Structures are given as C-alpha cells and as structure tokens.
PDB file of C-alpha atoms in Angstrom:
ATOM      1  CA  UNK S   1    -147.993 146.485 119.889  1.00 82.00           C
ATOM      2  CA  UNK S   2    -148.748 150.097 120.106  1.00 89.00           C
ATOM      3  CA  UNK S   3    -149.776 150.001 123.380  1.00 90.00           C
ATOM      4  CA  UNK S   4    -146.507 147.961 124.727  1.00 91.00           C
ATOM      5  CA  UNK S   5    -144.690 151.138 122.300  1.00 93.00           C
ATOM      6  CA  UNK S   6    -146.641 153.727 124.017  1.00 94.00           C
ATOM      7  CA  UNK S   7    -145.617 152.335 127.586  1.00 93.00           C
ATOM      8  CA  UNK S   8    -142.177 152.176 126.839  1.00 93.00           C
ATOM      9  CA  UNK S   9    -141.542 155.705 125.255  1.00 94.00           C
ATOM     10  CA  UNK S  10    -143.536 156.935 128.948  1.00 95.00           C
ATOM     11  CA  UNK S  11    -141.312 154.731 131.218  1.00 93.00           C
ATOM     12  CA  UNK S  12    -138.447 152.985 128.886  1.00 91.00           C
ATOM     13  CA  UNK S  13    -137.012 151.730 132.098  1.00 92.00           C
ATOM     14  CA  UNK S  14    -140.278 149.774 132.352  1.00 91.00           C
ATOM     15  CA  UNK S  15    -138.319 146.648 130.124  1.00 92.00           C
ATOM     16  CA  UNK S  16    -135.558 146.044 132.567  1.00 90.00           C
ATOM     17  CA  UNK S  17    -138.462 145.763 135.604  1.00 91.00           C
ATOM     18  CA  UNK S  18    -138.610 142.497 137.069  1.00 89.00           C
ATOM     19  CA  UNK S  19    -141.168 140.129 138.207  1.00 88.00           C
ATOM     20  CA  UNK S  20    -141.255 138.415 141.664  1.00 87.00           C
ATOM     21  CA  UNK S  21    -139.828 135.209 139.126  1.00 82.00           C
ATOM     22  CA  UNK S  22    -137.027 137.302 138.273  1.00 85.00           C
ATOM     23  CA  UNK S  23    -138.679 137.116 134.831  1.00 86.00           C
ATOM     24  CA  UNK S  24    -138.308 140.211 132.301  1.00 89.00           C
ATOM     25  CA  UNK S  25    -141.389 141.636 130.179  1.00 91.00           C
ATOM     26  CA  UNK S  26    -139.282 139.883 127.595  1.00 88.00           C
ATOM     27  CA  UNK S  27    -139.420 136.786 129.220  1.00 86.00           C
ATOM     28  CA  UNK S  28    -143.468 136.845 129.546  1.00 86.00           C
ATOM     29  CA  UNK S  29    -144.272 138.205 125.991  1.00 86.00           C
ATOM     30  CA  UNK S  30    -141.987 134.619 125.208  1.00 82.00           C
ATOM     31  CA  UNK S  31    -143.903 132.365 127.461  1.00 79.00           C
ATOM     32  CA  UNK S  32    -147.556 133.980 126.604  1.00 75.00           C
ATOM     33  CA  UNK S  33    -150.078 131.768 125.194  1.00 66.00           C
ATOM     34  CA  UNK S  34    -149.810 133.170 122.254  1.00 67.00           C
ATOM     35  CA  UNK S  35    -146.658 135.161 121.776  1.00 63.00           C
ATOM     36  CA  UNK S  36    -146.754 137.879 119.460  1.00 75.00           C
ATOM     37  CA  UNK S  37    -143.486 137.993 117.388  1.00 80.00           C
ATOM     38  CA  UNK S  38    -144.258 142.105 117.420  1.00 86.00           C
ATOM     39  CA  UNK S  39    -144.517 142.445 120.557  1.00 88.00           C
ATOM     40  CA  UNK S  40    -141.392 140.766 121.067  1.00 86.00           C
ATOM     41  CA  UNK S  41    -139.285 142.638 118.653  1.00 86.00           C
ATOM     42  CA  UNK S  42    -140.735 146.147 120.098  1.00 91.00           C
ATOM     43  CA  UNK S  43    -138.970 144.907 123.806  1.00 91.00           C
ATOM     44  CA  UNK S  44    -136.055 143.241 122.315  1.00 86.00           C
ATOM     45  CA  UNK S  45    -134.893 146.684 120.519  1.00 87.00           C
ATOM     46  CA  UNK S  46    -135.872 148.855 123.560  1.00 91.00           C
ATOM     47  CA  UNK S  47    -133.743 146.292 126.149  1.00 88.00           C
ATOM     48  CA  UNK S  48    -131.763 144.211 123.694  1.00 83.00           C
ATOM     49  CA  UNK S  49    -129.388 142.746 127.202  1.00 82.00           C
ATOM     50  CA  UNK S  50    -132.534 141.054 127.985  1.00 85.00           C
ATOM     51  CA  UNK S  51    -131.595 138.660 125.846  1.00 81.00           C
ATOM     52  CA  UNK S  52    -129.070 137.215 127.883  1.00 79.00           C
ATOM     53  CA  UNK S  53    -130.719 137.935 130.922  1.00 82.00           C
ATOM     54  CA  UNK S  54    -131.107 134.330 133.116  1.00 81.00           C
ATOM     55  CA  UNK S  55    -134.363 133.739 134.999  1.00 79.00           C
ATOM     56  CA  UNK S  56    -133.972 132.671 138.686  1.00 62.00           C
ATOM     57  CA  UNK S  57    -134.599 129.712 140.242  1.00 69.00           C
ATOM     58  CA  UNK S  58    -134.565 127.889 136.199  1.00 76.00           C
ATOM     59  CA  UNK S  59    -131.842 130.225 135.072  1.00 80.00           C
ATOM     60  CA  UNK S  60    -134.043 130.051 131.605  1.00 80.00           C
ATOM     61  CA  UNK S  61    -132.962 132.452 128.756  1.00 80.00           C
ATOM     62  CA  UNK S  62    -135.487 134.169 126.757  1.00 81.00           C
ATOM     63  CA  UNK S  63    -134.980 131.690 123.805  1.00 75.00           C
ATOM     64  CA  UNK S  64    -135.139 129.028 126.089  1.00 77.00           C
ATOM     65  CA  UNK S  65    -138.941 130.216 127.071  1.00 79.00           C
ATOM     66  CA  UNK S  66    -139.667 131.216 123.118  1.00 74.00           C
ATOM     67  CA  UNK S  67    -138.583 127.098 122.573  1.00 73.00           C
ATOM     68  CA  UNK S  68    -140.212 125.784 125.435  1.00 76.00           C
ATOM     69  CA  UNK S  69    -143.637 127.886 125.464  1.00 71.00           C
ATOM     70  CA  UNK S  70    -144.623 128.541 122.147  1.00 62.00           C
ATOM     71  CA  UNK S  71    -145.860 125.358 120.766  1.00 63.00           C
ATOM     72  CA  UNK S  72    -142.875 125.665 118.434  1.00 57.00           C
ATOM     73  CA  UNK S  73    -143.539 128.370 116.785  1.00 69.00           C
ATOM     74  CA  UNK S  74    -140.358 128.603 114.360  1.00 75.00           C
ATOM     75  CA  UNK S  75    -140.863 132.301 113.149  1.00 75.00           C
ATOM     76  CA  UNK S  76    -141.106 133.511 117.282  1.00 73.00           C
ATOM     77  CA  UNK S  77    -137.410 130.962 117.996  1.00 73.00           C
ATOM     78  CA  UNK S  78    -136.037 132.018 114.707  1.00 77.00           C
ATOM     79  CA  UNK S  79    -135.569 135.755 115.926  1.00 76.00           C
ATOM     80  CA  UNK S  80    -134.874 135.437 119.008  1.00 75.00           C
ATOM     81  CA  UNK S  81    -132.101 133.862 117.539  1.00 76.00           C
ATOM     82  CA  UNK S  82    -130.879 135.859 115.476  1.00 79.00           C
ATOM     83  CA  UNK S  83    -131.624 138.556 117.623  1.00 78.00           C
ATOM     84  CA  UNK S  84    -129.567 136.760 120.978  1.00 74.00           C
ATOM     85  CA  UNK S  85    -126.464 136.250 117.632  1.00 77.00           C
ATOM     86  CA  UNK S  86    -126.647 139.587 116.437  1.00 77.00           C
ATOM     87  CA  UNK S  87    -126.397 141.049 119.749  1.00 72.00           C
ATOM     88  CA  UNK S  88    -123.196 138.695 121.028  1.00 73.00           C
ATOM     89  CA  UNK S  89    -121.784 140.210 117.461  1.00 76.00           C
ATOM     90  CA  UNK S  90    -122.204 143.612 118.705  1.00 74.00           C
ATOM     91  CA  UNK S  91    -120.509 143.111 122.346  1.00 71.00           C
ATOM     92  CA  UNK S  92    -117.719 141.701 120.123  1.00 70.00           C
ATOM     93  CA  UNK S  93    -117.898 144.421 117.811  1.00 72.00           C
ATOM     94  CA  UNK S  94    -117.664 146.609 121.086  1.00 70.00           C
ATOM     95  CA  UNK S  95    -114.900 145.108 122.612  1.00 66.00           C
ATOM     96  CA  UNK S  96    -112.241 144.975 119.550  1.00 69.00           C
ATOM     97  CA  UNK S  97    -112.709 148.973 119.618  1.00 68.00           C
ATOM     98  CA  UNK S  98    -112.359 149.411 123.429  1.00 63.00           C
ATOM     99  CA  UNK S  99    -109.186 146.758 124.071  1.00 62.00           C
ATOM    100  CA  UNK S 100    -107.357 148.267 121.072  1.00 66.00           C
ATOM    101  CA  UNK S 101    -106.228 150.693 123.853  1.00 65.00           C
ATOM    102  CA  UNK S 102    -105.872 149.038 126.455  1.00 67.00           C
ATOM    103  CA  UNK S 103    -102.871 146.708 128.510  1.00 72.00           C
ATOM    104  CA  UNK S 104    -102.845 143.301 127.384  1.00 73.00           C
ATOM    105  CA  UNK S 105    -103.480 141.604 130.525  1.00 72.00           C
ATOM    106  CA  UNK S 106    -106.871 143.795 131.101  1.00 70.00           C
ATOM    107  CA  UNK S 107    -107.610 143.077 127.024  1.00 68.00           C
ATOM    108  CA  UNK S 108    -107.525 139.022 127.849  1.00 71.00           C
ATOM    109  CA  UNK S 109    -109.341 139.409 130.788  1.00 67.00           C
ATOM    110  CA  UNK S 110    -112.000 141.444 128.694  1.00 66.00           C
ATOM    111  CA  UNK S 111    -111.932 138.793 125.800  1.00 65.00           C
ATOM    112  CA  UNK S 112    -112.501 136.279 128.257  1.00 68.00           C
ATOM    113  CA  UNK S 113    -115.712 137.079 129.553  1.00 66.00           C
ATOM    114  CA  UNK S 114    -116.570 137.897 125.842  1.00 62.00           C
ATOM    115  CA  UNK S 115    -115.999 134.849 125.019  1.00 62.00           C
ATOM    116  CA  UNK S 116    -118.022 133.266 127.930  1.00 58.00           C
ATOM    117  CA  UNK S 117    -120.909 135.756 127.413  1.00 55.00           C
ATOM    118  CA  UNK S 118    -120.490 134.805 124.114  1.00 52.00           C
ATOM    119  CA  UNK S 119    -120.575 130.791 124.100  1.00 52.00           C
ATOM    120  CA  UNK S 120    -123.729 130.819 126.286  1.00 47.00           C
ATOM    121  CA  UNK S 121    -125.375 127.219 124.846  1.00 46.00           C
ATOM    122  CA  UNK S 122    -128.907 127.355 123.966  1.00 41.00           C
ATOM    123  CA  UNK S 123    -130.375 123.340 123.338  1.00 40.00           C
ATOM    124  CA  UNK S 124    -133.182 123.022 121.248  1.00 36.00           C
TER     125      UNK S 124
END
C-alpha cells in the first residue's frame, strides 16, 4: 500500500494510465490473485471515475473484475460497491447544483446522461 501511495503522490496521473487491454491500475489490483482491498481503496480515492471506466474488447467494469476474479471475496465486491454508489451520488449531487442555472432543454439533456451514467447494471 505505501508503495502504490508513494507512486501516486510522484506521478498521480499514473491511475488514469492504461494498459495495452485498455485495463486501469484499478482494474488489475481487482483481477490480482489476491486483491488487496487497500490497495484498492488507495486507487479508487486518487481516480474515483475509474470506477465507471469500461474495459475494451469485454467492456468489464471494475466491479465486474472484483466479482469475477476474486474468488468471491465479499469484503473486496462490497466496496467497490459502495464505492461505484457513492460516486453516481456525487455526479448527481454535482449536477442538481450546476443545472439550477441553466436552460431547461440543456438541464434534461444533462439529467439524461445522469441518469444513463447512473443506471449502469452491474449482475452478480
């Protein structure tokens, strides 16, 4: 853990680096043989948008790879999440402030892809 902390306070743009899979740092510390729930939460609050951040050519969230990969371990899919839900609850959060101000027609068209970022369907 201090090591992935010491990396990302030297290079914090070093979470939103992809692999050659399109994969995050997020999405290998979820798919690791063992996945350390640590770990996890130190690159989830530096890059919390990684959350929602589709692998290519699977399309595979991060929560999809914490389900899938880690033997089902409960306490790793638990908070993710609750991490992926608390998140969606802030871009909410976010948009009531912004579209206050705004014309209706652009505040509908912002709901709307709230609401479609938002209802993103994870199957356990």
């Amino acid at each position: 853990v201090d090591l992935v902390t010491r990396a990302i306070e030297l290079y914090p743009q070093s979470v939103c680096i992809k692999d050659n899979s399109d994969r995050l740092p997020l999405h290998a510390a979820c798919c690791a043989a063992a996945p350390v729930i640590p770990v996890i939460r130190v690159l989830v609050d530096a890059f919390p948008m990684g959350l929602l951040h589709r692998t290519t050519p699977d399309g595979r969230l991060p929560l999809h790879i914490a389900v899938a990969e880690s033997g089902n371990d409960e306490r790793l899919v638990e908070y993710v999440r609750k991490r992926h839900d608390a998140w969606i609850s802030d871009i909410r959060a976010a948009v009531s402030q912004v579209t206050c101000m705004l014309p209706e027609e652009v505040t509908d068209h912002i709901w709307n892809l709230a609401n479609v970022t938002a209802g993103i369907k994870v199957p356990l």
